[in-house]
Short mmCIF file of C-alpha atoms and ligand atoms in Angstrom, two decimals:
data_model
loop_
_atom_site.label_atom_id
_atom_site.label_comp_id
_atom_site.label_asym_id
_atom_site.label_seq_id
_atom_site.Cartn_x
_atom_site.Cartn_y
_atom_site.Cartn_z
CA MET A 1 38.66 93.12 28.68
CA ILE A 2 37.89 96.68 29.84
CA ILE A 3 38.89 98.81 26.48
CA GLY A 4 39.85 102.56 27.64
CA ILE A 5 38.53 105.15 24.76
CA ILE A 6 39.70 109.26 25.09
CA SER A 7 38.59 111.81 22.97
CA ALA A 8 39.70 115.38 24.27
CA MET A 9 35.89 116.86 23.79
CA VAL A 10 32.44 116.72 23.70
CA GLU A 11 31.55 116.64 20.39
CA GLU A 12 34.39 114.03 20.15
CA VAL A 13 32.75 111.42 21.63
CA GLU A 14 29.22 112.63 21.46
CA PRO A 15 29.25 110.00 18.11
CA PHE A 16 30.46 107.16 20.31
CA LEU A 17 27.47 108.06 23.00
CA ASP A 18 24.79 108.09 19.63
CA LEU A 19 25.18 104.58 19.29
CA LYS A 20 23.44 104.00 21.98
CA GLU A 21 20.60 104.81 19.84
CA ALA A 22 21.51 103.28 16.79
CA GLU A 23 18.81 100.71 15.85
CA ASP A 24 22.02 97.56 14.20
CA MET A 25 23.76 98.47 17.81
CA LEU A 26 20.46 97.81 20.21
CA HIS A 27 21.54 94.75 21.37
CA TYR A 28 25.18 95.33 21.56
CA PHE A 29 25.91 98.73 22.74
CA ASP A 30 24.50 98.83 26.24
CA HIS A 31 24.18 98.43 30.09
CA TYR A 32 25.04 101.99 31.08
CA GLU A 33 27.01 103.70 33.70
CA ASP A 34 28.05 106.67 34.09
CA VAL A 35 30.96 107.54 36.46
CA ARG A 36 31.78 110.92 37.60
CA TYR A 37 35.63 111.52 38.34
CA ALA A 38 37.70 114.12 38.81
CA GLY A 39 35.98 116.44 36.85
CA ARG A 40 35.27 113.93 33.74
CA THR A 41 32.86 111.48 33.12
CA TYR A 42 33.47 108.04 32.66
CA HIS A 43 31.39 106.29 30.66
CA HIS A 44 30.82 102.52 31.25
CA ILE A 45 29.63 100.55 28.91
CA ASN A 46 29.26 96.82 27.60
CA TYR A 47 29.64 96.17 24.08
CA ARG A 48 29.71 92.50 23.26
CA GLY A 49 30.83 91.11 26.21
CA HIS A 50 33.78 93.54 26.68
CA LYS A 51 33.69 96.45 29.03
CA ILE A 52 34.53 100.12 27.32
CA VAL A 53 34.95 102.79 29.01
CA LEU A 54 34.95 106.05 27.06
CA VAL A 55 35.49 109.23 28.30
CA TYR A 56 36.18 112.70 27.01
CA SER A 57 39.03 114.34 28.98
CA LYS A 58 38.37 117.87 28.31
CA ILE A 59 41.75 119.89 26.26
CA GLY A 60 45.51 119.45 26.69
CA LYS A 61 48.38 117.30 27.96
CA VAL A 62 47.45 117.41 31.41
CA ASN A 63 44.02 116.91 31.04
CA ALA A 64 44.46 114.13 28.72
CA ALA A 65 47.54 112.58 31.00
CA LEU A 66 44.75 112.59 34.16
CA THR A 67 41.98 110.81 32.00
CA ALA A 68 44.99 108.31 30.69
CA ALA A 69 45.63 107.51 34.47
CA THR A 70 42.83 107.16 35.47
CA LEU A 71 41.82 105.41 32.77
CA ILE A 72 43.97 102.49 33.63
CA GLU A 73 44.66 102.85 37.30
CA LYS A 74 41.21 103.31 38.48
CA PHE A 75 38.44 101.53 36.19
CA GLY A 76 41.30 98.91 34.98
CA ALA A 77 41.51 99.57 31.26
CA GLU A 78 43.57 97.52 29.60
CA MET A 79 44.50 99.50 26.98
CA VAL A 80 44.04 102.60 26.05
CA LEU A 81 42.68 104.40 22.34
CA PHE A 82 42.30 107.47 21.25
CA SER A 83 39.90 109.21 18.78
CA GLY A 84 39.73 112.82 17.83
CA VAL A 85 40.45 115.48 15.66
CA ALA A 86 44.00 117.13 14.67
CA GLY A 87 45.27 119.70 12.13
CA ALA A 88 47.17 117.93 9.09
CA ILE A 89 51.13 119.16 8.76
CA ASP A 90 52.09 116.76 5.91
CA PRO A 91 49.94 118.51 2.87
CA ALA A 92 49.29 114.81 1.81
CA LEU A 93 46.52 114.98 4.37
CA LYS A 94 43.09 116.69 3.51
CA ILE A 95 40.09 116.89 5.85
CA GLY A 96 38.54 113.93 6.91
CA ASP A 97 41.56 111.39 6.05
CA LEU A 98 42.52 109.43 8.40
CA ILE A 99 45.72 109.02 10.18
CA ALA A 100 46.97 106.40 13.33
CA ALA A 101 50.14 107.47 14.84
CA THR A 102 53.60 105.74 14.54
CA GLN A 103 55.32 107.42 17.13
CA LEU A 104 54.11 110.44 19.16
CA CYS A 105 55.81 113.49 20.03
CA GLN A 106 55.83 116.63 22.34
CA HIS A 107 56.49 120.04 20.29
CA ASP A 108 56.66 122.24 23.36
CA LEU A 109 58.89 120.71 25.74
CA ASP A 110 62.13 122.27 24.93
CA ILE A 111 64.58 122.15 27.82
CA THR A 112 67.74 122.48 24.61
CA ALA A 113 69.41 125.19 26.82
CA PHE A 114 70.87 122.22 28.11
CA GLY A 115 71.65 120.92 25.47
CA HIS A 116 68.93 118.47 24.84
CA PRO A 117 67.13 117.72 21.94
CA TYR A 118 63.65 119.04 21.15
CA GLY A 119 60.77 117.11 22.62
CA TYR A 120 63.30 115.13 25.12
CA VAL A 121 64.01 115.24 28.75
CA PRO A 122 66.43 113.03 31.04
CA GLU A 123 64.79 109.53 31.36
CA GLY A 124 62.54 110.41 29.06
CA LYS A 125 62.49 109.66 24.87
CA VAL A 126 61.62 112.08 22.41
CA TYR A 127 58.95 109.20 20.30
CA VAL A 128 56.61 106.72 22.17
CA GLU A 129 55.74 104.38 19.57
CA PRO A 130 51.99 102.45 19.93
CA ASP A 131 51.50 98.70 20.72
CA ARG A 132 51.79 97.40 17.34
CA GLU A 133 49.63 94.74 17.33
CA LEU A 134 46.97 97.44 17.67
CA MET A 135 48.49 98.66 14.75
CA VAL A 136 48.54 95.47 12.74
CA LEU A 137 44.61 94.92 13.40
CA ALA A 138 44.22 98.68 12.11
CA LYS A 139 45.27 98.15 9.03
CA LYS A 140 43.33 95.00 8.71
CA VAL A 141 40.36 97.21 9.34
CA ALA A 142 40.87 99.43 7.12
CA ASP A 143 42.07 96.56 4.59
CA GLU A 144 38.61 95.22 5.08
CA LYS A 145 36.42 98.20 5.04
CA GLY A 146 38.67 100.15 2.29
CA ILE A 147 39.17 102.70 4.15
CA GLU A 148 42.07 104.83 3.73
CA LEU A 149 44.52 105.08 6.76
CA LYS A 150 47.26 106.80 6.71
CA ALA A 151 50.38 106.46 9.30
CA GLY A 152 52.80 108.95 10.54
CA ILE A 153 54.01 111.00 13.35
CA ILE A 154 52.13 113.40 15.48
CA ALA A 155 53.37 116.12 17.18
CA THR A 156 51.44 116.80 20.93
CA GLY A 157 51.69 120.39 22.35
CA ASP A 158 49.45 122.77 24.54
CA GLN A 159 48.66 125.37 21.82
CA PHE A 160 46.00 125.39 18.84
CA VAL A 161 48.13 125.78 15.61
CA ALA A 162 47.18 127.93 13.46
CA ASP A 163 50.75 129.71 11.74
CA PRO A 164 52.42 128.11 8.74
CA LYS A 165 55.50 129.24 10.52
CA ARG A 166 54.96 127.41 13.98
CA LYS A 167 53.45 124.10 11.32
CA GLU A 168 57.05 124.18 9.01
CA TRP A 169 59.00 124.69 12.92
CA ILE A 170 57.22 121.28 14.09
CA ARG A 171 57.03 119.50 11.02
CA GLN A 172 60.98 120.19 10.73
CA THR A 173 61.50 119.57 14.15
CA PHE A 174 60.17 115.97 14.49
CA GLN A 175 59.13 114.84 10.67
CA ALA A 176 55.71 115.10 12.08
CA HIS A 177 52.56 114.39 10.01
CA ALA A 178 50.00 115.92 12.38
CA ILE A 179 49.37 118.04 15.04
CA GLU A 180 47.15 117.79 18.45
CA MET A 181 47.41 118.19 21.93
CA GLU A 182 46.37 115.52 23.73
CA GLY A 183 48.33 112.71 21.81
CA ALA A 184 51.70 112.26 23.22
CA ALA A 185 50.23 112.73 26.99
CA VAL A 186 48.83 109.73 26.50
CA ALA A 187 50.94 108.24 24.73
CA SER A 188 53.71 108.43 27.68
CA VAL A 189 51.12 107.42 30.37
CA CYS A 190 50.54 104.27 28.60
CA ASP A 191 54.32 103.72 27.83
CA ASP A 192 54.79 103.79 31.67
CA LEU A 193 52.07 101.98 32.44
CA ASN A 194 52.74 99.48 29.88
CA VAL A 195 48.89 99.87 28.41
CA PRO A 196 48.98 99.00 25.07
CA PHE A 197 47.62 102.52 23.28
CA PHE A 198 46.95 103.13 20.14
CA VAL A 199 45.58 107.17 19.00
CA LEU A 200 43.71 107.54 15.99
CA ARG A 201 42.79 111.14 13.95
CA ALA A 202 40.88 112.34 11.42
CA ILE A 203 41.87 115.32 9.94
CA SER A 204 39.81 118.16 10.77
CA ASP A 205 42.03 121.30 9.23
CA ALA A 206 45.97 122.34 8.30
CA ALA A 207 47.27 124.19 10.93
CA ASP A 208 47.02 127.17 9.05
CA MET A 209 45.37 130.65 8.85
CA ASP A 210 42.09 129.21 8.70
CA ALA A 211 42.35 126.16 11.07
CA ALA A 212 40.18 127.94 13.42
CA PHE A 213 37.21 128.10 10.55
CA ASP A 214 38.23 124.47 9.46
CA PHE A 215 38.05 123.04 13.14
CA ASP A 216 34.83 124.46 13.63
CA GLU A 217 33.57 123.72 10.42
CA PHE A 218 34.54 119.98 10.23
CA LEU A 219 34.83 118.96 13.54
CA LYS A 220 31.59 117.01 13.87
CA HIS A 221 32.28 115.23 10.56
CA SER A 222 35.93 114.41 11.41
CA SER A 223 35.05 113.11 15.17
CA LYS A 224 32.69 110.83 13.35
CA VAL A 225 35.07 109.57 10.69
CA SER A 226 37.62 108.66 13.94
CA SER A 227 34.60 106.88 16.21
CA ASP A 228 33.59 104.97 13.42
CA PHE A 229 37.26 103.38 12.42
CA MET A 230 37.45 102.74 16.35
CA MET A 231 34.70 101.04 16.59
CA GLY A 232 35.36 98.82 13.33
CA LEU A 233 38.95 98.52 15.51
CA VAL A 234 37.19 97.62 18.58
CA ASP A 235 35.13 94.99 16.69
CA LYS A 236 38.67 93.97 15.54
CA ILE A 237 39.97 93.61 18.81
CA ILE A 238 36.93 91.41 20.25
CA ASP A 239 37.16 89.18 17.62
CA ASP A 240 40.31 88.92 17.64
CA HIS A 241 40.69 87.91 21.76
CA ALA A 242 37.84 85.13 20.97
CA GLN A 243 39.91 83.57 18.45
CA SER A 244 43.28 83.76 20.81
N1 SAH B 301 37.23 125.13 19.61
C1 SAH B 301 37.72 124.26 20.77
C2 SAH B 301 39.05 124.64 21.01
C3 SAH B 301 39.30 123.04 20.08
S1 SAH B 301 40.99 123.21 20.19
C4 SAH B 301 37.10 125.49 21.66
O1 SAH B 301 36.80 126.48 21.88
O2 SAH B 301 36.76 125.03 23.12
C5 SAH B 301 41.53 122.01 19.24
C6 SAH B 301 41.42 120.31 19.67
O3 SAH B 301 41.37 119.58 18.46
C7 SAH B 301 42.20 119.67 20.65
O4 SAH B 301 41.79 118.73 21.40
C8 SAH B 301 43.44 119.04 19.51
O5 SAH B 301 43.85 117.88 20.01
C9 SAH B 301 42.50 119.21 17.78
N2 SAH B 301 43.43 119.26 17.00
C10 SAH B 301 42.93 119.91 16.07
N3 SAH B 301 43.50 120.73 15.00
C11 SAH B 301 44.16 121.41 15.65
C12 SAH B 301 45.36 121.98 15.52
N4 SAH B 301 45.77 122.36 14.13
N5 SAH B 301 46.29 122.31 16.50
C13 SAH B 301 46.64 121.69 17.69
N6 SAH B 301 45.38 120.83 17.95
C14 SAH B 301 44.58 120.66 17.22
#
């Protein structure tokens, strides 16, 4: 299998790359090759007999879309997993909590002037859904490891939201639980190319007045929470593949 893993920022891929130094991983996480393409570095990793292609896309929907398409079309990714941080909209989500997207939408896509709903363009859909099987496997990982994995709608847009009014508008308009800047772009590309995907985020801030401060404070920690869980999911995917 070739598994693509995307994050947006270098800080979010670092905890994955650190695994090659981890003692218990020495025999698994190996054979490293970095391929530079279209302004990004794709890390090719052999892991338990499969291949991981790990990359940070840079921030925002365009960057994420290009990277997802490249992973699939150029590097042959058979599934795409997104790991990173997000702002919480749902007050039940606290810093460090994990949320798996059940649906993703673009909160800044707006042709409502023509009578269309927010987040919609003709021949598209407002909400894109991740692969059901990957969701089931993620739930198993959470149960087995005793980790609380929340699930909910993630809204994506080319804005760092640090504004209670904008946050409330996104909550009301899309019933979103968390907000970030790449997930729906990856989702849309994978959906169009028929490639299973899964989007995981650990909360870094509450998209409020303190968001920029909290983000800087918790980026590293929440990135690691997300990458740790994601490697658990990768293991589960490989185990599941071996059995089928
Ligand atoms: N500090 C960075 C910019 C971070 S942008 C710099 O100066 O370069 C925020 C990143 O984290 C995006 O990749 C986005 O997906 C995610 N994110 C976390 N909290 C967010 C929020 N409140 N609103 C939007 N995106 C958020």
